[in-house]
Amino acid sequence: MLISLTWLQDYIEIPPAIDSRELAEKFTVTTAEVEQIERIDISAQGLIAARVISAKELSHSRNLKLVELDVGGGKTVQTVTAAPVIHEGSNVVYAPPGASVASMPKIDRASVADVESCGIILPGEALGIEMAAQEAVFLDETFSSGALLPSDLFDDWIIEVDNKSITHRPDLWGHYGIAREMAAILRVPLKTYPVVPIEDLMTPDLPELPISIGDSSACRRYSGLVVEGVPTKPAPLWMQLRLGHVGMRPISGLVDLTNYIMADLGQPMHAFDASAADQIDVGWAKPDEKFRTLDGMERTLHSDSLMIQCQGKSVAIAGIMGGLESEVSETTVSLLLESANFDPSTIRRTAGKLGMRTDASARFEKSLDPTNTALAIQRFIVLGRDMYPELTCKSRFSDCYPGAVKPTTVSVNPAHVARTIGRNVSLQEANDLLKPLAMDVSAIGDQWSVAVPSFRATNDISIEADVIEELARTIGFGTVQPAMPRVSMRQFEKNGLHELERQSLAYFTTAHSYHEIHGYIWYDANWFRKHDVDPGQCVELKNPAAEGLQYLRRSLMPGLLAATARNRFYFPEICLIETGSVFTRKQSDDNEVRHVGLVRARRGKKAETAVFEELKGAIAGWAWDRFAKQVAYRPAKANKHHPWEHAQRTAELTIDGDSYGTLSVVDASFRRRMDEHLASWAIAWAELDLSKASKLARHNEKLDTIPANPLVELDFSFLVPSASLYEKVVANASGFEHPLLRRLCYVGSYEGDSVGAGQRSITLRALIGEASRTLLDEDAAAFSKEFEKHLVEFGYHIRR
Amino acid sequence: MDIDQLNEQIARIEAQVGLDLAGVEQVDALRSLETTVLGKKGSLGVLIGGVKDCPPEQRKAFGQTVNQAKTRVKTLFDSRLGKLQSSVSEAETKAETVFDPTLPGKCKEMGSVHPVTSVQWEIERIFERLGFTVEAGPEMESEYNNFEALNIPATHPARDMQDTFWLDNGKVLRTHTSPVQFRAMKKFGAPLRIIAPGRCFRYETIDASHENTFHQVEGLMIDRDISIPNLIAMSRMLLREVMERDVELRVRPGYFPFVEPGIEIDMNCQICGGQGCPTCKQSGWVEILPAGMVHPNVLEAGGVDTEEYTGFAFGLGLTRLAMMKFGIGDIRILNGGDLRAMVSPERLGGPILKDKV
């Protein structure tokens, strides 16, 4: 929302001591954020009005016209212009040689396209008005040919207020509302809004315009007036400049006038050609009704689109855009002025469905004050009479107001004010603060009653907290003395999942060298398509960020593996970790669970056993660190939706016999398909269910007592067939019972040349001892003999 | 032998040991000398062995005397041994390569947490010290919790402020961490002190400063007499702790449907120090902490008695804060997974000697 300071000064006097930036800062800290403040400095010197005598296309140069101008005093000049439209008889802004504007090079006589050109017809852009390229600014008859255009007319300061910060303030969508706020901030008086008295428009000898509203919940008020004597001509220069400076393109006198009132009061208006709309019915569109809007587009309406109709025929989409057929044109004799108030959600819904956000609909969505429909028409007459001396009313001010708003009063407990603001506010102070905002505070017993003006009563101030906000901001948040809170002690039940997630990340990134990354929570469908894999039943986004990003992830691995590929050139070894949510289509609460995903990748195919063992070791350490529990692995079937799970080498992580995740190595063909450079890498990965693990009770970690007599360590290495699972082998070995055996542990396993093909060497360590005595060599020998015998019984071959 | 004779003999032995030790230069020689004195057949050893043959009335006095003498002699030997050994190890060390104490050490590569996580943990620790609990809440949230419970009805224009990702199961990806306010009120009731860090999602086009996936930290404090001065004091504390320096705040009105009054807390730009730069859009201020007093409708939706309790809430832009702390200029780096841009080079390799990157 752009605000012109010149415009504001119609309503308030800004003290000269306050510069524009300071004003913007005050507005920011009291009302709403100023995003930007910009000086419009045209530095216009010597610009004059000039009448176009003739304009003809230059035969040898496209887009250029040779124009003869009356520059007053009986003098004429010829100039070349690129303006797309120049009519004979129109008045333009002309810069003769020697005139200057800041944005243009020296203006002089020149030869343009081999034609003598004297000065230039100034394009709107040079005056800070956003217009089509090179478009000229046309003047009304205020200035005769040769009249000097006052240079101070062109300069201004423009404040850009953040639209989001005034969503709740319908009154701030026009300059008068902003002026009221500025008046309160600066403590200066606000001038009365200049309108004709409504009684003047109630002339009984003029006819009433028939207006009916079918559904008063959709249209709270519709005011109308028929006028004549509004010929087609440009708006006055000052109005065009103001509109241009606040980002509205000047179009024609009438359109500019209604736009001006919208930017002034915040109330959108529309003018119909009264020959196409001489009575008004506000009603719903027929299903699939076709309607051509002002912009020439044909729209298909819905049965919940609110329409302005005339004798059963639609003439406008209420609050959004008028129809082409009832558009005001050069042949229009009388106009029907619409100034209405529509239900914000109806307008919002229709604008959304039709994809038509207009300046008008944006304002109606904010819930405008119904009082303004009359004010806008009253204002139209004031400005219109200046522009159109022949302006006459052809109807009475006609008004259908079924949704009349009752005056709002809000009851406020001063103790609540003190509680929230942190200090007492007296009734006197409250009135001093709120009177400039047109709110009146009176005491009723120990409560306050705050009378809220109509322009703050729609979707804005309705409860005590709203009034407290008004007090707090006008006192100034900047003046608040910070104070730490006084609190009641209480204990909160532990959030086990969050703790586990935090500790798991800390463990893998410090006890090991994993680097945490964050990936998107949706799969890339193209990645799955590349691998001919169906991602499975996923929750889908109805509006994905891009084509193919519609599936919510069920696993963290695609993201982690993609990141592995991304880093492959820069690191010989990549350890990644991510914790995050994964999603399923279940209806129950566990349709979102937290996982931790790990990747350990190393350049070199031979590293596969090493990276997998290191990953497993890190996970075992994690389980001990978190739960003081040992982990076990068992073979698992690969999930067909997860191509990173190796068909033969996938395992399940179990703790106390329950599964908590999956891990495997990535098979060669999949690595190659992912990225040909990864073909020569070894990649191990694991994905664990943190939500489930967070429910695991922590085991009590018990420490050893140092035995009085030392234990003896004996290592046993033996060969087992490679196909025998570790789980089975150690179960067999653990079946051994002996009175001296204190502890049996796993030391390691080895496969390789020295043990022969098809064989695996496993080393276990036995700790033996007796409480009452020190063991002798003979005891150890006897133990070894018996244990080896036990192992041999399973067909294991003892290595010496 | 009487006690005087014994003392005399001991004095002689000690004097001799002193002389002999001065001449010993090798550990082996010292050991054999020790045997000739303290061994069973050594000069002092014999006296020690003789104690048991003394008449009973002398035994105690003799015993004490020789034992004290043994301790003194032993100390002489040990002290000499210590000197010999240290000169031996000095000689050994000299024989090895030159010792350079200024050389860097060796360490396995360090891992790292994500920049956002690092700042998140810092904030969690700050609030845990103040008795806050950390809550999470799901990323896939019901429309009710994300909007209605926060005083944003379906027709509210504020729904446009947060372009939403809609899901085919009727849920949404939460557009802010604020639904955790509602969840926490339902779970714990008042009084309440939580922070809720987490991921949020908004349907917007990604560029260097916009992401559709980002982190916030929600804060919520409900108690008797919680006030705007409390909110400002806590915000100042938070930003000062996180930035590890004093910061200037600018407090101004802000509009969020779930707070009333709503405020925006700006921090003086830490990049330019308030002079104006592209990061702060030349204003000198950076929007950092949207906040406010919890709207009565939100408290009521959460089942909190608004007569007894008031509360404040804030939503800190964690991602933005992390970018500021780590000097990250492009937001896309954070979800991009490229370690080169997310992990400090010192963590990835050895010491850096010259840095012009």
Tab-separated table of C-alpha atoms in Angstrom, chain A residues 123-392:
chain	number	residue	atom	x	y	z
A	123	PRO	CA	6.096	10.604	-21.066
A	124	GLY	CA	4.362	9.680	-17.802
A	125	GLU	CA	7.362	7.669	-16.626
A	126	ALA	CA	9.448	10.841	-16.495
A	127	LEU	CA	6.941	12.208	-13.977
A	128	GLY	CA	7.050	9.145	-11.719
A	129	ILE	CA	3.809	7.682	-13.089
A	130	GLU	CA	3.818	4.039	-14.042
A	131	MET	CA	2.384	3.977	-17.543
A	132	ALA	CA	2.888	2.145	-20.776
A	133	ALA	CA	6.223	3.005	-22.333
A	134	GLN	CA	6.444	6.535	-23.728
A	135	GLU	CA	2.765	7.164	-22.990
A	136	ALA	CA	2.009	10.861	-22.762
A	137	VAL	CA	0.220	12.546	-19.892
A	138	PHE	CA	-2.957	14.264	-21.072
A	139	LEU	CA	-4.213	17.350	-19.330
A	140	ASP	CA	-7.669	18.680	-18.735
A	141	GLU	CA	-8.488	22.327	-19.518
A	142	THR	CA	-7.115	23.636	-16.192
A	143	PHE	CA	-3.968	24.760	-17.931
A	144	SER	CA	-4.220	26.650	-21.221
A	145	SER	CA	-1.567	26.217	-23.878
A	146	GLY	CA	1.707	27.715	-22.816
A	147	ALA	CA	0.776	27.796	-19.116
A	148	LEU	CA	3.711	26.950	-16.892
A	149	LEU	CA	3.074	23.810	-14.811
A	150	PRO	CA	3.974	24.546	-11.169
A	151	SER	CA	7.126	22.618	-10.402
A	152	ASP	CA	6.112	21.722	-6.842
A	153	LEU	CA	3.170	19.744	-8.205
A	154	PHE	CA	5.425	16.911	-9.265
A	155	ASP	CA	7.454	16.148	-6.165
A	156	ASP	CA	6.358	13.941	-3.312
A	157	TRP	CA	7.391	11.432	-0.674
A	158	ILE	CA	5.900	7.955	-0.988
A	159	ILE	CA	5.620	5.640	1.991
A	160	GLU	CA	5.143	1.960	1.318
A	161	VAL	CA	3.198	0.282	4.113
A	162	ASP	CA	3.493	-3.509	4.389
A	163	ASN	CA	0.102	-4.875	3.283
A	164	LYS	CA	0.343	-7.842	5.636
A	165	SER	CA	0.631	-5.545	8.619
A	166	ILE	CA	-2.711	-3.848	7.857
A	167	THR	CA	-4.791	-6.923	6.994
A	168	HIS	CA	-6.768	-6.337	10.182
A	169	ARG	CA	-7.162	-2.599	9.644
A	170	PRO	CA	-9.742	-1.902	6.893
A	171	ASP	CA	-9.556	1.785	7.815
A	172	LEU	CA	-5.925	2.011	6.748
A	173	TRP	CA	-6.587	1.107	3.120
A	174	GLY	CA	-7.084	4.756	2.241
A	175	HIS	CA	-5.197	8.004	2.785
A	176	TYR	CA	-7.782	9.471	5.142
A	177	GLY	CA	-7.447	6.543	7.548
A	178	ILE	CA	-3.670	6.808	7.444
A	179	ALA	CA	-3.987	10.562	8.053
A	180	ARG	CA	-6.115	9.852	11.138
A	181	GLU	CA	-3.433	7.546	12.476
A	182	MET	CA	-0.697	10.082	11.686
A	183	ALA	CA	-2.725	12.809	13.410
A	184	ALA	CA	-2.855	10.675	16.549
A	185	ILE	CA	0.865	9.924	16.350
A	186	LEU	CA	1.859	13.544	15.775
A	187	ARG	CA	-0.831	14.906	18.083
A	188	VAL	CA	-2.094	17.274	15.417
A	189	PRO	CA	-5.733	17.842	14.439
A	190	LEU	CA	-7.382	15.820	11.686
A	191	LYS	CA	-9.453	17.812	9.202
A	192	THR	CA	-13.055	16.767	8.628
A	193	TYR	CA	-13.494	14.572	5.576
A	194	PRO	CA	-14.594	16.965	2.796
A	195	VAL	CA	-17.985	15.774	1.566
A	196	VAL	CA	-21.295	17.288	0.572
A	197	PRO	CA	-23.939	16.876	3.265
A	198	ILE	CA	-26.014	13.789	2.629
A	199	GLU	CA	-29.190	15.900	2.869
A	200	ASP	CA	-28.127	17.730	-0.314
A	201	LEU	CA	-28.363	14.408	-2.148
A	202	MET	CA	-31.777	13.529	-0.738
A	203	THR	CA	-33.634	15.954	-3.036
A	204	PRO	CA	-37.240	14.691	-2.920
A	205	ASP	CA	-38.053	15.689	-6.514
A	206	LEU	CA	-35.491	13.286	-7.924
A	207	PRO	CA	-36.439	9.635	-8.405
A	208	GLU	CA	-35.271	6.852	-6.143
A	209	LEU	CA	-32.938	4.335	-7.764
A	210	PRO	CA	-34.454	0.877	-7.222
A	211	ILE	CA	-32.006	-1.302	-5.270
A	212	SER	CA	-32.696	-4.739	-3.818
A	213	ILE	CA	-30.397	-7.098	-1.971
A	214	GLY	CA	-31.297	-10.790	-2.076
A	215	ASP	CA	-28.974	-11.995	0.681
A	216	SER	CA	-28.082	-9.384	3.264
A	217	SER	CA	-25.341	-11.604	4.679
A	218	ALA	CA	-23.492	-11.310	1.362
A	219	CYS	CA	-24.165	-7.627	0.760
A	220	ARG	CA	-24.541	-5.466	3.829
A	221	ARG	CA	-25.224	-2.217	2.019
A	222	TYR	CA	-25.642	-0.912	-1.488
A	223	SER	CA	-25.730	2.828	-2.147
A	224	GLY	CA	-26.250	4.333	-5.559
A	225	LEU	CA	-26.694	7.591	-7.366
A	226	VAL	CA	-27.399	8.461	-10.986
A	227	VAL	CA	-25.558	11.458	-12.400
A	228	GLU	CA	-25.161	13.216	-15.722
A	229	GLY	CA	-22.731	15.712	-17.125
A	230	VAL	CA	-19.609	13.621	-16.882
A	231	PRO	CA	-17.990	13.862	-20.310
A	232	THR	CA	-14.892	11.887	-21.254
A	233	LYS	CA	-11.786	13.863	-20.431
A	234	PRO	CA	-8.601	13.493	-18.448
A	235	ALA	CA	-8.484	13.952	-14.715
A	236	PRO	CA	-6.699	17.024	-13.397
A	237	LEU	CA	-2.924	16.757	-13.439
A	238	TRP	CA	-2.621	16.760	-9.645
A	239	MET	CA	-4.975	13.784	-9.410
A	240	GLN	CA	-3.146	11.865	-12.124
A	241	LEU	CA	0.168	12.533	-10.418
A	242	ARG	CA	-1.083	11.411	-7.012
A	243	LEU	CA	-2.592	8.268	-8.469
A	244	GLY	CA	0.521	7.598	-10.490
A	245	HIS	CA	2.741	8.048	-7.480
A	246	VAL	CA	0.760	5.525	-5.427
A	247	GLY	CA	0.963	2.972	-8.219
A	248	MET	CA	-2.377	3.451	-9.984
A	249	ARG	CA	-2.234	4.139	-13.653
A	250	PRO	CA	-4.260	7.150	-14.835
A	251	ILE	CA	-6.876	5.986	-17.335
A	252	SER	CA	-9.626	8.559	-17.777
A	253	GLY	CA	-11.252	11.243	-15.697
A	254	LEU	CA	-14.096	9.104	-14.393
A	255	VAL	CA	-12.053	5.976	-13.684
A	256	ASP	CA	-9.348	8.074	-12.065
A	257	LEU	CA	-11.933	9.779	-9.901
A	258	THR	CA	-13.371	6.510	-8.568
A	259	ASN	CA	-9.859	5.133	-8.093
A	260	TYR	CA	-8.899	8.299	-6.297
A	261	ILE	CA	-11.777	7.861	-3.862
A	262	MET	CA	-10.766	4.242	-3.323
A	263	ALA	CA	-7.213	5.325	-2.477
A	264	ASP	CA	-8.566	8.208	-0.414
A	265	LEU	CA	-11.267	6.577	1.682
A	266	GLY	CA	-10.648	2.910	0.974
A	267	GLN	CA	-14.107	2.481	-0.515
A	268	PRO	CA	-14.164	0.946	-4.022
A	269	MET	CA	-16.705	2.438	-6.415
A	270	HIS	CA	-17.972	1.476	-9.796
A	271	ALA	CA	-19.750	3.449	-12.519
A	272	PHE	CA	-22.227	1.771	-14.862
A	273	ASP	CA	-23.631	3.234	-18.020
A	274	ALA	CA	-27.132	3.881	-16.686
A	275	SER	CA	-28.635	2.857	-20.003
A	276	ALA	CA	-27.387	-0.679	-19.338
A	277	ALA	CA	-28.077	-0.646	-15.611
A	278	ASP	CA	-30.858	1.511	-14.300
A	279	GLN	CA	-31.833	-0.579	-11.321
A	280	ILE	CA	-29.833	-2.831	-9.057
A	281	ASP	CA	-30.428	-6.325	-7.734
A	282	VAL	CA	-27.702	-8.019	-5.776
A	283	GLY	CA	-27.991	-11.792	-6.177
A	284	TRP	CA	-26.205	-15.043	-6.935
A	285	ALA	CA	-24.951	-16.054	-10.351
A	286	LYS	CA	-26.627	-18.877	-12.226
A	287	PRO	CA	-24.547	-22.065	-12.198
A	288	ASP	CA	-21.926	-21.908	-14.952
A	289	GLU	CA	-23.147	-18.512	-16.027
A	290	LYS	CA	-20.884	-16.891	-18.596
A	291	PHE	CA	-20.001	-13.255	-18.090
A	292	ARG	CA	-17.678	-10.900	-19.931
A	293	THR	CA	-15.779	-8.560	-17.615
A	294	LEU	CA	-14.385	-5.095	-18.323
A	295	ASP	CA	-11.030	-6.525	-19.315
A	296	GLY	CA	-12.735	-8.340	-22.187
A	297	MET	CA	-12.339	-11.809	-20.667
A	298	GLU	CA	-15.213	-14.249	-20.545
A	299	ARG	CA	-15.604	-15.728	-17.061
A	300	THR	CA	-17.517	-18.792	-15.967
A	301	LEU	CA	-19.282	-18.066	-12.720
A	302	HIS	CA	-20.362	-20.299	-9.885
A	303	SER	CA	-23.629	-20.396	-8.038
A	304	ASP	CA	-21.830	-18.841	-5.043
A	305	SER	CA	-20.496	-15.885	-7.048
A	306	LEU	CA	-22.229	-12.721	-5.908
A	307	MET	CA	-23.399	-10.587	-8.841
A	308	ILE	CA	-24.835	-7.168	-9.493
A	309	GLN	CA	-27.819	-7.711	-11.756
A	310	CYS	CA	-30.227	-5.519	-13.596
A	311	GLN	CA	-33.568	-7.096	-14.462
A	312	GLY	CA	-32.133	-10.572	-14.289
A	313	LYS	CA	-29.040	-9.732	-16.292
A	314	SER	CA	-25.596	-9.644	-14.671
A	315	VAL	CA	-23.793	-6.323	-14.973
A	316	ALA	CA	-20.852	-6.844	-12.568
A	317	ILE	CA	-19.169	-9.445	-10.401
A	318	ALA	CA	-19.849	-7.920	-7.005
A	319	GLY	CA	-16.814	-6.301	-5.480
A	320	ILE	CA	-14.434	-7.647	-8.107
A	321	MET	CA	-14.999	-6.255	-11.586
A	322	GLY	CA	-17.686	-4.659	-13.728
A	323	GLY	CA	-19.089	-6.043	-16.960
A	324	LEU	CA	-18.037	-5.022	-20.445
A	325	GLU	CA	-21.582	-4.396	-21.630
A	326	SER	CA	-22.391	-1.807	-18.994
A	327	GLU	CA	-19.016	-0.064	-19.288
A	328	VAL	CA	-19.022	3.710	-19.410
A	329	SER	CA	-18.049	4.971	-22.873
A	330	GLU	CA	-17.914	8.202	-24.839
A	331	THR	CA	-21.581	7.795	-25.705
A	332	THR	CA	-22.668	7.413	-22.115
A	333	VAL	CA	-25.140	10.035	-21.050
A	334	SER	CA	-25.891	9.134	-17.478
A	335	LEU	CA	-23.920	7.091	-14.973
A	336	LEU	CA	-25.042	4.852	-12.174
A	337	LEU	CA	-22.559	5.125	-9.349
A	338	GLU	CA	-22.172	2.069	-7.152
A	339	SER	CA	-20.811	2.310	-3.643
A	340	ALA	CA	-21.461	-0.927	-1.829
A	341	ASN	CA	-20.337	-3.114	1.033
A	342	PHE	CA	-19.931	-6.843	0.516
A	343	ASP	CA	-19.245	-9.744	2.835
A	344	PRO	CA	-15.479	-10.268	2.906
A	345	SER	CA	-15.511	-14.052	2.725
A	346	THR	CA	-17.928	-14.074	-0.222
A	347	ILE	CA	-15.651	-11.751	-2.168
A	348	ARG	CA	-12.572	-13.669	-1.087
A	349	ARG	CA	-14.059	-16.970	-2.177
A	350	THR	CA	-15.208	-15.690	-5.562
A	351	ALA	CA	-11.984	-13.799	-6.259
A	352	GLY	CA	-10.081	-16.962	-5.360
A	353	LYS	CA	-12.183	-19.227	-7.561
A	354	LEU	CA	-12.043	-16.871	-10.526
A	355	GLY	CA	-8.377	-16.045	-9.976
A	356	MET	CA	-9.221	-12.319	-10.033
A	357	ARG	CA	-7.609	-10.329	-7.245
A	358	THR	CA	-8.376	-6.686	-7.933
A	359	ASP	CA	-7.689	-3.557	-5.894
A	360	ALA	CA	-11.395	-3.555	-5.051
A	361	SER	CA	-11.621	-7.212	-3.997
A	362	ALA	CA	-8.474	-6.878	-1.861
A	363	ARG	CA	-10.201	-4.093	0.053
A	364	PHE	CA	-13.573	-5.813	0.386
A	365	GLU	CA	-11.778	-8.855	1.825
A	366	LYS	CA	-10.619	-6.697	4.719
A	367	SER	CA	-14.211	-6.114	5.891
A	368	LEU	CA	-14.892	-2.480	5.094
A	369	ASP	CA	-16.960	-0.084	7.139
A	370	PRO	CA	-20.511	0.068	5.626
A	371	THR	CA	-20.700	3.734	6.631
A	372	ASN	CA	-18.252	4.520	3.852
A	373	THR	CA	-20.626	3.680	0.992
A	374	ALA	CA	-22.452	6.963	1.570
A	375	LEU	CA	-19.277	8.922	2.321
A	376	ALA	CA	-17.733	7.830	-0.967
A	377	ILE	CA	-20.692	9.135	-2.955
A	378	GLN	CA	-20.682	12.361	-0.941
A	379	ARG	CA	-16.983	12.704	-1.689
A	380	PHE	CA	-17.548	11.911	-5.377
A	381	ILE	CA	-19.822	14.919	-5.640
A	382	VAL	CA	-17.223	17.264	-4.106
A	383	LEU	CA	-14.414	16.139	-6.406
A	384	GLY	CA	-16.740	15.587	-9.384
A	385	ARG	CA	-18.101	19.141	-9.280
A	386	ASP	CA	-14.548	20.482	-9.515
A	387	MET	CA	-13.828	18.310	-12.513
A	388	TYR	CA	-17.183	18.446	-14.266
A	389	PRO	CA	-18.981	21.803	-13.942
A	390	GLU	CA	-22.048	20.275	-15.597
A	391	LEU	CA	-22.367	17.445	-13.109
A	392	THR	CA	-25.989	16.985	-12.011
